[in-house]
Amino acid sequence: MKKKSMVLLLIVCVMLPTALSAAVVDLSLGATAQYNQTLGSIRTDIDNNDFDGMSDFENYTLGADLRVKLLIAEVDVVGTFGNYTDSSLNEYTEISALTTAGVSMDLLGIARLGFGMGPRFRVLIDDAGKAQIIAETGTVESMDDFGDAFVNSPVAYRATVDFNLGNMMLGLNYTLDTDYTFKNAAQVDDLFNADIDDGKVGVSLLFSLF
């Protein structure tokens, strides 16, 4: 019990100065780009000295990144737009929206570390213009039923490391989908069974509005 109290006290001592030195409210908006290959694939390509995929623009999805920070709490909304090919080689236009809630800490005004989690919606649009919401547990057929989309969408982790450049921030982010959904809220173990190599790396350039 005494050890747990000491650990808790140490966490408070570390986080309290960070919270007190941070701006009360921070709103940042900018652009983001994500590489479509997984971290495991990137490692394999690097081992094979194969960097062709990284230079192919079609392997990236582009989008917008909005972050609202209150002391050390942060909400991050990311929307991306790109191409997707399924296992049957059917091609789609993919729109992805990820909303996470978590913590964000400034380090001596030089860098900012963030970590959050939340549901990730994926909408696939085929050549005929038909759209469908995709969830790891199956397709949500109705575009009007966003309640079903919410509970069926996988919860994802997102970690960010940003460097302050005056009123701008430039940094890396890492997004990892899990098998956990709010539809199966009791299956908490699904939050921790994701393979770290299955995540995707991205970059963001943000402008601090205030």
Coordinates of N, CA and C in Angstrom, one line a residue:
M1 N 0.8 -1.2 0.0 CA 0.0 0.0 0.0 C 0.9 1.3 0.0
K2 N 2.0 1.2 0.8 CA 2.9 2.3 0.9 C 3.5 2.6 -0.4
K3 N 3.9 1.5 -1.1 CA 4.6 1.7 -2.4 C 3.6 2.3 -3.4
K4 N 2.3 1.9 -3.4 CA 1.3 2.4 -4.4 C 1.1 3.9 -4.1
S5 N 1.1 4.3 -2.8 CA 1.0 5.7 -2.5 C 2.2 6.5 -3.0
M6 N 3.4 6.0 -2.9 CA 4.6 6.7 -3.3 C 4.5 6.9 -4.8
V7 N 4.1 5.8 -5.6 CA 4.0 5.9 -7.0 C 3.0 6.9 -7.4
L8 N 1.8 7.0 -6.7 CA 0.8 7.9 -7.0 C 1.3 9.3 -6.8
L9 N 2.0 9.5 -5.7 CA 2.5 10.8 -5.3 C 3.5 11.3 -6.4
L10 N 4.4 10.4 -6.8 CA 5.4 10.7 -7.9 C 4.7 11.1 -9.2
I11 N 3.6 10.4 -9.5 CA 2.9 10.8 -10.8 C 2.3 12.2 -10.6
V12 N 1.7 12.5 -9.5 CA 1.2 13.8 -9.2 C 2.2 14.9 -9.3
C13 N 3.4 14.6 -8.7 CA 4.5 15.6 -8.7 C 5.0 15.9 -10.1
V14 N 5.0 14.9 -11.0 CA 5.4 15.1 -12.3 C 4.4 15.8 -13.2
M15 N 3.1 15.4 -13.0 CA 2.1 16.0 -13.9 C 1.6 17.4 -13.4
L16 N 1.6 17.7 -12.1 CA 1.1 18.9 -11.6 C 1.9 20.1 -12.2
P17 N 3.2 20.2 -12.2 CA 3.9 21.3 -12.8 C 3.6 21.4 -14.3
T18 N 3.4 20.3 -15.0 CA 3.1 20.3 -16.4 C 1.7 21.0 -16.6
A19 N 0.8 20.6 -15.8 CA -0.6 21.2 -15.9 C -0.6 22.7 -15.6
L20 N 0.2 23.1 -14.6 CA 0.2 24.5 -14.1 C 0.9 25.4 -15.1
S21 N 1.9 24.8 -15.8 CA 2.7 25.6 -16.8 C 2.0 25.7 -18.2
A22 N 1.1 24.8 -18.4 CA 0.4 24.7 -19.7 C -0.6 25.8 -19.8
A23 N -0.9 26.2 -21.1 CA -2.0 27.2 -21.3 C -3.3 26.5 -20.9
V24 N -4.2 27.3 -20.4 CA -5.5 26.8 -20.0 C -6.2 26.1 -21.1
V25 N -6.3 26.8 -22.2 CA -6.9 26.3 -23.4 C -6.0 26.5 -24.6
D26 N -5.9 25.4 -25.4 CA -5.1 25.5 -26.7 C -5.8 24.9 -27.8
L27 N -6.0 25.6 -28.9 CA -6.7 25.1 -30.1 C -5.8 25.1 -31.2
S28 N -5.6 23.9 -31.8 CA -4.6 23.8 -32.9 C -5.3 23.1 -34.1
L29 N -5.0 23.6 -35.3 CA -5.6 23.1 -36.5 C -4.6 23.0 -37.6
G30 N -4.6 21.9 -38.4 CA -3.6 21.7 -39.4 C -3.9 20.6 -40.3
A31 N -2.8 20.2 -41.1 CA -2.9 19.1 -42.0 C -2.2 17.9 -41.5
T32 N -2.6 16.7 -42.0 CA -1.9 15.5 -41.6 C -1.8 14.6 -42.8
A33 N -0.8 13.7 -42.8 CA -0.6 12.7 -43.9 C -0.2 11.4 -43.2
Q34 N -0.9 10.3 -43.6 CA -0.6 9.0 -43.0 C -0.1 8.1 -44.1
Y35 N 0.9 7.3 -43.8 CA 1.4 6.3 -44.7 C 0.6 5.1 -44.5
N36 N 0.1 4.5 -45.7 CA -0.9 3.4 -45.6 C -0.3 2.1 -45.2
Q37 N 1.0 1.9 -45.3 CA 1.5 0.6 -44.9 C 1.7 0.5 -43.3
T38 N 1.6 -0.7 -42.8 CA 1.8 -0.8 -41.3 C 3.2 -0.7 -40.9
L39 N 3.4 -0.5 -39.6 CA 4.8 -0.4 -39.1 C 5.6 -1.6 -39.4
G40 N 5.0 -2.8 -39.3 CA 5.7 -4.0 -39.6 C 6.1 -4.1 -41.0
S41 N 5.3 -3.6 -42.0 CA 5.7 -3.5 -43.4 C 6.8 -2.5 -43.6
I42 N 6.8 -1.4 -42.9 CA 7.9 -0.4 -43.0 C 9.2 -1.0 -42.6
R43 N 9.2 -1.7 -41.5 CA 10.4 -2.4 -41.0 C 10.9 -3.4 -42.0
T44 N 10.1 -4.1 -42.6 CA 10.5 -5.1 -43.6 C 11.1 -4.4 -44.8
D45 N 10.5 -3.3 -45.2 CA 11.0 -2.6 -46.4 C 12.4 -2.0 -46.1
I46 N 12.5 -1.5 -44.9 CA 13.8 -0.9 -44.5 C 14.9 -2.0 -44.4
D47 N 14.6 -3.1 -43.9 CA 15.5 -4.2 -43.8 C 16.0 -4.7 -45.2
N48 N 15.0 -4.5 -46.2 CA 15.3 -4.9 -47.6 C 15.8 -3.8 -48.4
N49 N 16.0 -2.6 -47.8 CA 16.5 -1.4 -48.5 C 15.5 -1.0 -49.6
D50 N 14.2 -1.3 -49.4 CA 13.2 -1.0 -50.4 C 12.4 0.2 -49.9
F51 N 12.6 1.4 -50.6 CA 12.0 2.6 -50.2 C 11.0 3.1 -51.3
D52 N 10.7 2.3 -52.2 CA 9.9 2.7 -53.4 C 8.5 3.1 -52.9
G53 N 8.0 2.3 -51.9 CA 6.6 2.6 -51.5 C 6.5 3.9 -50.8
M54 N 7.5 4.3 -50.1 CA 7.5 5.6 -49.4 C 7.5 6.8 -50.3
S55 N 8.0 6.6 -51.5 CA 8.0 7.7 -52.5 C 6.8 7.7 -53.4
D56 N 5.9 6.8 -53.2 CA 4.7 6.7 -54.0 C 3.6 7.5 -53.3
F57 N 3.1 8.6 -54.0 CA 2.1 9.4 -53.4 C 0.8 8.7 -53.1
E58 N 0.5 7.6 -53.9 CA -0.8 6.9 -53.7 C -0.8 6.1 -52.4
N59 N 0.4 5.9 -51.8 CA 0.4 5.2 -50.5 C 0.2 6.1 -49.3
Y60 N -0.3 7.3 -49.5 CA -0.5 8.2 -48.4 C -2.0 8.7 -48.5
T61 N -2.5 8.9 -47.3 CA -3.8 9.5 -47.2 C -3.6 10.9 -46.5
L62 N -4.4 11.9 -47.0 CA -4.2 13.2 -46.5 C -5.5 13.6 -45.8
G63 N -5.3 14.6 -44.9 CA -6.5 15.0 -44.1 C -6.2 16.2 -43.2
A64 N -7.1 16.4 -42.3 CA -7.1 17.5 -41.3 C -7.0 17.0 -39.9
D65 N -6.3 17.8 -39.1 CA -6.1 17.4 -37.7 C -6.5 18.6 -36.8
L66 N -7.5 18.3 -35.9 CA -8.0 19.4 -35.0 C -7.8 18.9 -33.6
R67 N -7.1 19.7 -32.8 CA -6.9 19.4 -31.4 C -7.3 20.5 -30.4
V68 N -8.0 20.1 -29.4 CA -8.5 21.0 -28.4 C -7.9 20.5 -27.0
K69 N -7.1 21.4 -26.4 CA -6.4 21.0 -25.2 C -6.8 21.9 -24.0
L70 N -7.2 21.3 -22.9 CA -7.5 22.0 -21.7 C -6.6 21.5 -20.6
L71 N -5.6 22.3 -20.2 CA -4.6 21.9 -19.3 C -3.9 20.6 -19.8
I72 N -4.1 19.5 -19.2 CA -3.4 18.3 -19.8 C -4.4 17.3 -20.5
A73 N -5.7 17.7 -20.5 CA -6.7 16.9 -21.2 C -6.8 17.4 -22.7
E74 N -6.9 16.4 -23.6 CA -7.0 16.8 -25.0 C -8.0 15.9 -25.8
V75 N -8.7 16.6 -26.7 CA -9.6 15.9 -27.6 C -9.0 16.2 -29.0
D76 N -8.9 15.1 -29.8 CA -8.3 15.2 -31.1 C -9.2 14.6 -32.1
V77 N -9.5 15.3 -33.2 CA -10.4 14.9 -34.3 C -9.6 14.9 -35.6
V78 N -9.5 13.7 -36.2 CA -8.7 13.5 -37.4 C -9.5 13.0 -38.5
G79 N -9.5 13.6 -39.6 CA -10.3 13.1 -40.8 C -9.3 13.0 -42.0
T80 N -9.3 11.8 -42.6 CA -8.4 11.5 -43.8 C -9.2 11.1 -45.0
F81 N -8.6 11.3 -46.1 CA -9.2 10.9 -47.4 C -8.2 10.2 -48.3
G82 N -8.6 9.0 -48.8 CA -7.6 8.3 -49.6 C -8.2 7.2 -50.4
N83 N -7.4 6.3 -50.9 CA -7.9 5.1 -51.6 C -7.7 3.8 -50.7
Y84 N -8.6 2.9 -51.0 CA -8.6 1.6 -50.3 C -8.9 0.4 -51.2
T85 N -8.1 -0.6 -51.1 CA -8.3 -1.8 -51.9 C -8.5 -3.0 -51.0
D86 N -9.7 -3.7 -51.1 CA -9.9 -4.8 -50.2 C -9.3 -6.1 -50.7
S87 N -9.5 -7.2 -50.0 CA -8.8 -8.4 -50.3 C -9.2 -9.0 -51.6
S88 N -10.4 -8.6 -52.2 CA -10.9 -9.0 -53.5 C -10.4 -8.1 -54.6
L89 N -9.5 -7.1 -54.2 CA -9.0 -6.1 -55.2 C -10.0 -5.2 -55.7
N90 N -11.1 -5.0 -54.9 CA -12.1 -3.9 -55.2 C -11.5 -2.6 -54.7
E91 N -11.6 -1.6 -55.5 CA -11.1 -0.3 -55.1 C -12.2 0.7 -54.6
Y92 N -11.9 1.4 -53.6 CA -12.8 2.3 -53.0 C -12.1 3.6 -52.7
T93 N -13.0 4.7 -52.5 CA -12.5 5.9 -51.9 C -12.8 5.8 -50.4
E94 N -11.8 6.0 -49.6 CA -12.0 5.8 -48.2 C -12.0 7.2 -47.4
I95 N -13.0 7.4 -46.6 CA -13.0 8.5 -45.7 C -13.0 8.0 -44.3
S96 N -12.0 8.4 -43.5 CA -11.8 7.9 -42.2 C -11.9 9.1 -41.2
A97 N -12.6 8.9 -40.1 CA -12.7 9.9 -39.0 C -12.4 9.3 -37.7
L98 N -11.4 9.8 -37.0 CA -11.0 9.3 -35.7 C -11.1 10.4 -34.7
T99 N -11.9 10.1 -33.6 CA -12.0 11.1 -32.5 C -11.5 10.4 -31.2
T100 N -10.4 11.0 -30.6 CA -9.8 10.5 -29.4 C -9.9 11.5 -28.3
A101 N -9.9 10.9 -27.1 CA -9.8 11.7 -25.9 C -8.7 11.2 -25.0
G102 N -7.9 12.0 -24.5 CA -6.7 11.5 -23.7 C -6.0 12.7 -23.0
V103 N -4.7 12.5 -22.9 CA -3.9 13.5 -22.2 C -2.8 14.0 -23.1
S104 N -2.3 15.2 -22.8 CA -1.3 15.9 -23.6 C -0.4 16.7 -22.7
M105 N 0.9 16.5 -22.8 CA 1.8 17.2 -21.8 C 2.9 17.9 -22.6
D106 N 3.1 19.2 -22.2 CA 4.1 20.0 -22.8 C 5.4 19.8 -22.0
L107 N 6.5 19.6 -22.8 CA 7.8 19.4 -22.2 C 8.7 20.6 -22.4
L108 N 8.8 21.5 -21.3 CA 9.7 22.6 -21.4 C 9.5 23.6 -22.5
G109 N 8.2 23.5 -23.1 CA 7.9 24.4 -24.2 C 8.6 24.0 -25.5
I110 N 9.2 22.8 -25.5 CA 9.9 22.4 -26.7 C 9.1 21.3 -27.5
A111 N 8.5 20.4 -26.8 CA 7.8 19.3 -27.4 C 6.5 19.1 -26.6
R112 N 5.6 18.4 -27.3 CA 4.3 18.0 -26.7 C 4.0 16.5 -26.9
L113 N 3.8 15.8 -25.9 CA 3.5 14.4 -26.0 C 2.0 14.2 -25.7
G114 N 1.3 13.4 -26.6 CA -0.1 13.1 -26.4 C -0.4 11.7 -26.6
F115 N -1.5 11.2 -25.9 CA -2.0 9.9 -26.1 C -3.5 9.9 -25.8
G116 N -4.2 9.3 -26.7 CA -5.7 9.2 -26.6 C -6.3 8.0 -27.3
M117 N -7.5 7.8 -27.0 CA -8.2 6.6 -27.7 C -9.7 7.0 -27.9
G118 N -10.2 6.4 -29.0 CA -11.6 6.7 -29.3 C -12.0 5.9 -30.6
P119 N -13.3 6.0 -31.0 CA -13.8 5.2 -32.1 C -13.3 5.8 -33.5
R120 N -13.1 4.9 -34.5 CA -12.7 5.3 -35.8 C -13.7 4.9 -36.8
F121 N -14.4 5.8 -37.4 CA -15.3 5.6 -38.5 C -14.6 5.4 -39.8
R122 N -15.0 4.5 -40.6 CA -14.5 4.3 -42.0 C -15.7 4.3 -42.9
V123 N -15.7 5.1 -43.9 CA -16.7 5.1 -45.0 C -16.1 4.8 -46.3
L124 N -16.5 3.7 -47.0 CA -16.0 3.3 -48.3 C -17.0 3.7 -49.4
I125 N -16.6 4.3 -50.4 CA -17.4 4.7 -51.5 C -16.9 4.1 -52.8
D126 N -17.8 3.3 -53.5 CA -17.3 2.6 -54.7 C -17.5 3.5 -55.9
D127 N -17.1 3.0 -57.1 CA -17.2 3.8 -58.3 C -18.6 4.2 -58.7
A128 N -19.6 3.5 -58.2 CA -21.0 3.8 -58.5 C -21.5 4.9 -57.5
G129 N -20.7 5.3 -56.5 CA -21.1 6.3 -55.6 C -21.9 5.7 -54.4
K130 N -21.9 4.4 -54.3 CA -22.6 3.8 -53.1 C -21.6 3.8 -51.9
A131 N -22.1 4.2 -50.8 CA -21.3 4.4 -49.6 C -21.7 3.4 -48.5
Q132 N -20.8 2.9 -47.7 CA -21.1 2.1 -46.6 C -20.1 2.3 -45.5
I133 N -20.6 2.3 -44.3 CA -19.8 2.4 -43.1 C -19.2 1.1 -42.7
I134 N -17.9 1.0 -42.5 CA -17.2 -0.2 -42.3 C -16.8 -0.3 -40.8
A135 N -17.1 -1.4 -40.2 CA -16.6 -1.6 -38.8 C -16.0 -3.0 -38.8
E136 N -15.1 -3.2 -37.8 CA -14.4 -4.5 -37.7 C -15.3 -5.6 -37.5
T137 N -16.5 -5.3 -36.9 CA -17.4 -6.4 -36.6 C -18.5 -6.6 -37.7
G138 N -18.3 -5.9 -38.8 CA -19.3 -6.0 -39.9 C -19.6 -4.7 -40.4
T139 N -20.3 -4.7 -41.6 CA -20.7 -3.5 -42.2 C -22.0 -2.9 -41.6
V140 N -22.0 -1.6 -41.4 CA -23.2 -0.9 -40.9 C -23.9 -0.4 -42.2
E141 N -25.0 -1.0 -42.5 CA -25.6 -0.8 -43.9 C -26.2 0.6 -44.0
S142 N -26.8 1.2 -42.9 CA -27.5 2.4 -43.1 C -26.6 3.6 -42.8
M143 N -26.5 4.5 -43.7 CA -25.7 5.7 -43.5 C -26.4 6.7 -42.5
D144 N -27.7 6.4 -42.3 CA -28.5 7.3 -41.4 C -28.4 6.9 -40.0
D145 N -28.0 5.7 -39.7 CA -27.9 5.2 -38.4 C -26.5 5.3 -37.8
F146 N -26.1 6.5 -37.4 CA -24.8 6.7 -36.9 C -24.7 6.1 -35.5
G147 N -25.8 5.8 -34.8 CA -25.7 5.1 -33.5 C -25.1 3.7 -33.7
D148 N -25.5 3.0 -34.7 CA -24.9 1.7 -35.0 C -23.5 1.8 -35.4
A149 N -23.2 2.9 -36.2 CA -21.8 3.1 -36.6 C -20.9 3.3 -35.4
F150 N -21.4 4.1 -34.4 CA -20.6 4.4 -33.3 C -20.2 3.1 -32.5
V151 N -21.3 2.3 -32.2 CA -21.0 1.1 -31.3 C -20.3 0.0 -32.1
N152 N -20.3 0.0 -33.4 CA -19.7 -1.0 -34.2 C -18.2 -0.7 -34.6
S153 N -17.9 0.6 -34.5 CA -16.6 1.0 -35.0 C -15.5 0.6 -34.0
P154 N -14.3 0.2 -34.5 CA -13.2 -0.1 -33.5 C -12.7 1.1 -32.8
V155 N -12.3 0.8 -31.6 CA -11.6 1.9 -30.8 C -10.1 1.8 -31.1
A156 N -9.6 3.0 -31.4 CA -8.2 3.1 -31.8 C -7.4 3.9 -30.8
Y157 N -6.1 3.6 -30.7 CA -5.1 4.4 -29.9 C -4.5 5.4 -30.9
R158 N -4.1 6.5 -30.4 CA -3.3 7.5 -31.2 C -2.3 8.2 -30.3
A159 N -1.0 8.0 -30.6 CA 0.0 8.7 -29.8 C 0.7 9.7 -30.7
T160 N 1.0 10.9 -30.1 CA 1.6 12.0 -30.9 C 2.8 12.5 -30.2
V161 N 3.8 12.9 -31.0 CA 5.0 13.6 -30.5 C 5.2 14.8 -31.4
D162 N 5.0 16.0 -30.9 CA 5.1 17.3 -31.7 C 6.1 18.2 -31.1
F163 N 6.8 18.9 -32.1 CA 7.8 19.9 -31.7 C 7.3 21.3 -32.0
N164 N 7.5 22.1 -31.0 CA 7.0 23.5 -31.1 C 7.9 24.4 -32.0
L165 N 7.3 25.0 -33.0 CA 8.0 25.9 -33.9 C 7.3 27.3 -33.8
G166 N 7.4 27.9 -32.7 CA 6.6 29.2 -32.6 C 5.1 28.9 -32.4
N167 N 4.4 29.4 -33.4 CA 2.9 29.2 -33.4 C 2.6 27.9 -34.2
M168 N 3.6 27.2 -34.6 CA 3.3 25.9 -35.3 C 3.9 24.7 -34.6
M169 N 3.4 23.6 -34.9 CA 3.9 22.3 -34.3 C 4.0 21.3 -35.4
L170 N 5.2 20.7 -35.5 CA 5.4 19.6 -36.5 C 5.8 18.4 -35.7
G171 N 5.1 17.3 -36.1 CA 5.4 16.1 -35.4 C 4.9 14.8 -36.0
L172 N 5.2 13.7 -35.3 CA 4.8 12.4 -35.8 C 3.6 11.9 -35.0
N173 N 2.8 11.0 -35.6 CA 1.7 10.3 -34.9 C 1.7 8.9 -35.2
Y174 N 1.1 8.1 -34.4 CA 1.0 6.6 -34.6 C -0.4 6.2 -34.2
T175 N -1.1 5.5 -35.1 CA -2.5 5.1 -34.9 C -2.6 3.6 -35.0
L176 N -3.3 3.0 -34.0 CA -3.4 1.6 -33.9 C -4.8 1.2 -33.6
D177 N -5.5 0.5 -34.5 CA -6.8 0.0 -34.3 C -6.8 -1.2 -33.3
T178 N -7.8 -1.3 -32.5 CA -8.0 -2.5 -31.6 C -9.2 -3.3 -32.1
D179 N -9.5 -4.4 -31.5 CA -10.7 -5.2 -31.7 C -11.8 -4.8 -30.8
Y180 N -11.6 -3.8 -30.0 CA -12.6 -3.4 -29.0 C -13.7 -2.5 -29.6
T181 N -14.9 -2.7 -29.4 CA -16.0 -1.9 -29.8 C -16.9 -1.6 -28.6
F182 N -17.7 -0.5 -28.7 CA -18.6 -0.2 -27.6 C -19.8 -1.2 -27.6
K183 N -20.0 -1.8 -28.8 CA -21.1 -2.8 -28.8 C -20.8 -4.0 -27.9
N184 N -19.5 -4.3 -27.8 CA -19.1 -5.4 -26.9 C -18.2 -4.8 -25.8
A185 N -18.8 -3.9 -25.0 CA -18.1 -3.1 -24.1 C -17.5 -3.9 -22.9
A186 N -18.1 -5.1 -22.6 CA -17.6 -5.9 -21.5 C -16.3 -6.6 -21.9
Q187 N -16.0 -6.7 -23.2 CA -14.8 -7.4 -23.6 C -13.5 -6.5 -23.6
V188 N -13.2 -6.1 -22.4 CA -12.1 -5.1 -22.2 C -10.8 -5.7 -22.7
D189 N -10.6 -7.0 -22.7 CA -9.3 -7.5 -23.1 C -9.0 -7.2 -24.6
D190 N -10.1 -6.9 -25.4 CA -9.9 -6.6 -26.8 C -9.1 -5.2 -27.0
L191 N -9.1 -4.4 -25.9 CA -8.3 -3.2 -26.0 C -6.8 -3.4 -26.0
F192 N -6.4 -4.6 -25.6 CA -5.0 -4.8 -25.4 C -4.4 -6.0 -26.3
N193 N -5.2 -6.4 -27.2 CA -4.7 -7.6 -28.0 C -4.2 -7.2 -29.4
A194 N -4.1 -5.8 -29.6 CA -3.7 -5.4 -30.9 C -2.1 -5.6 -31.1
D195 N -1.7 -5.9 -32.2 CA -0.3 -6.1 -32.5 C 0.3 -4.7 -32.8
I196 N 1.3 -4.3 -32.1 CA 1.9 -2.9 -32.3 C 2.4 -2.7 -33.7
D197 N 2.8 -3.8 -34.4 CA 3.2 -3.6 -35.7 C 2.1 -3.3 -36.7
D198 N 0.9 -3.5 -36.3 CA -0.2 -3.3 -37.2 C -0.7 -1.8 -37.3
G199 N 0.0 -0.9 -36.5 CA -0.4 0.5 -36.6 C 0.2 1.2 -37.8
K200 N -0.2 2.5 -37.9 CA 0.3 3.3 -39.1 C 0.9 4.6 -38.6
V201 N 1.9 5.0 -39.3 CA 2.6 6.3 -38.9 C 2.2 7.4 -39.8
G202 N 2.1 8.6 -39.2 CA 1.7 9.8 -39.9 C 2.5 11.0 -39.4
V203 N 2.4 12.1 -40.2 CA 3.0 13.4 -39.8 C 1.9 14.4 -39.8
S204 N 2.0 15.4 -38.9 CA 1.1 16.5 -38.8 C 1.8 17.9 -38.7
L205 N 1.2 18.9 -39.4 CA 1.7 20.2 -39.2 C 0.5 21.1 -38.7
L206 N 0.6 21.6 -37.5 CA -0.5 22.2 -36.9 C -0.2 23.7 -36.6
F207 N -1.2 24.5 -36.6 CA -1.1 25.9 -36.3 C -1.9 26.2 -35.1
S208 N -1.3 26.8 -34.1 CA -2.0 27.1 -32.8 C -2.8 28.4 -33.0
L209 N -4.1 28.3 -32.9 CA -5.0 29.4 -33.1 C -5.1 30.3 -31.8
F210 N -5.0 29.6 -30.7 CA -4.9 30.4 -29.4 C -4.6 29.4 -28.3

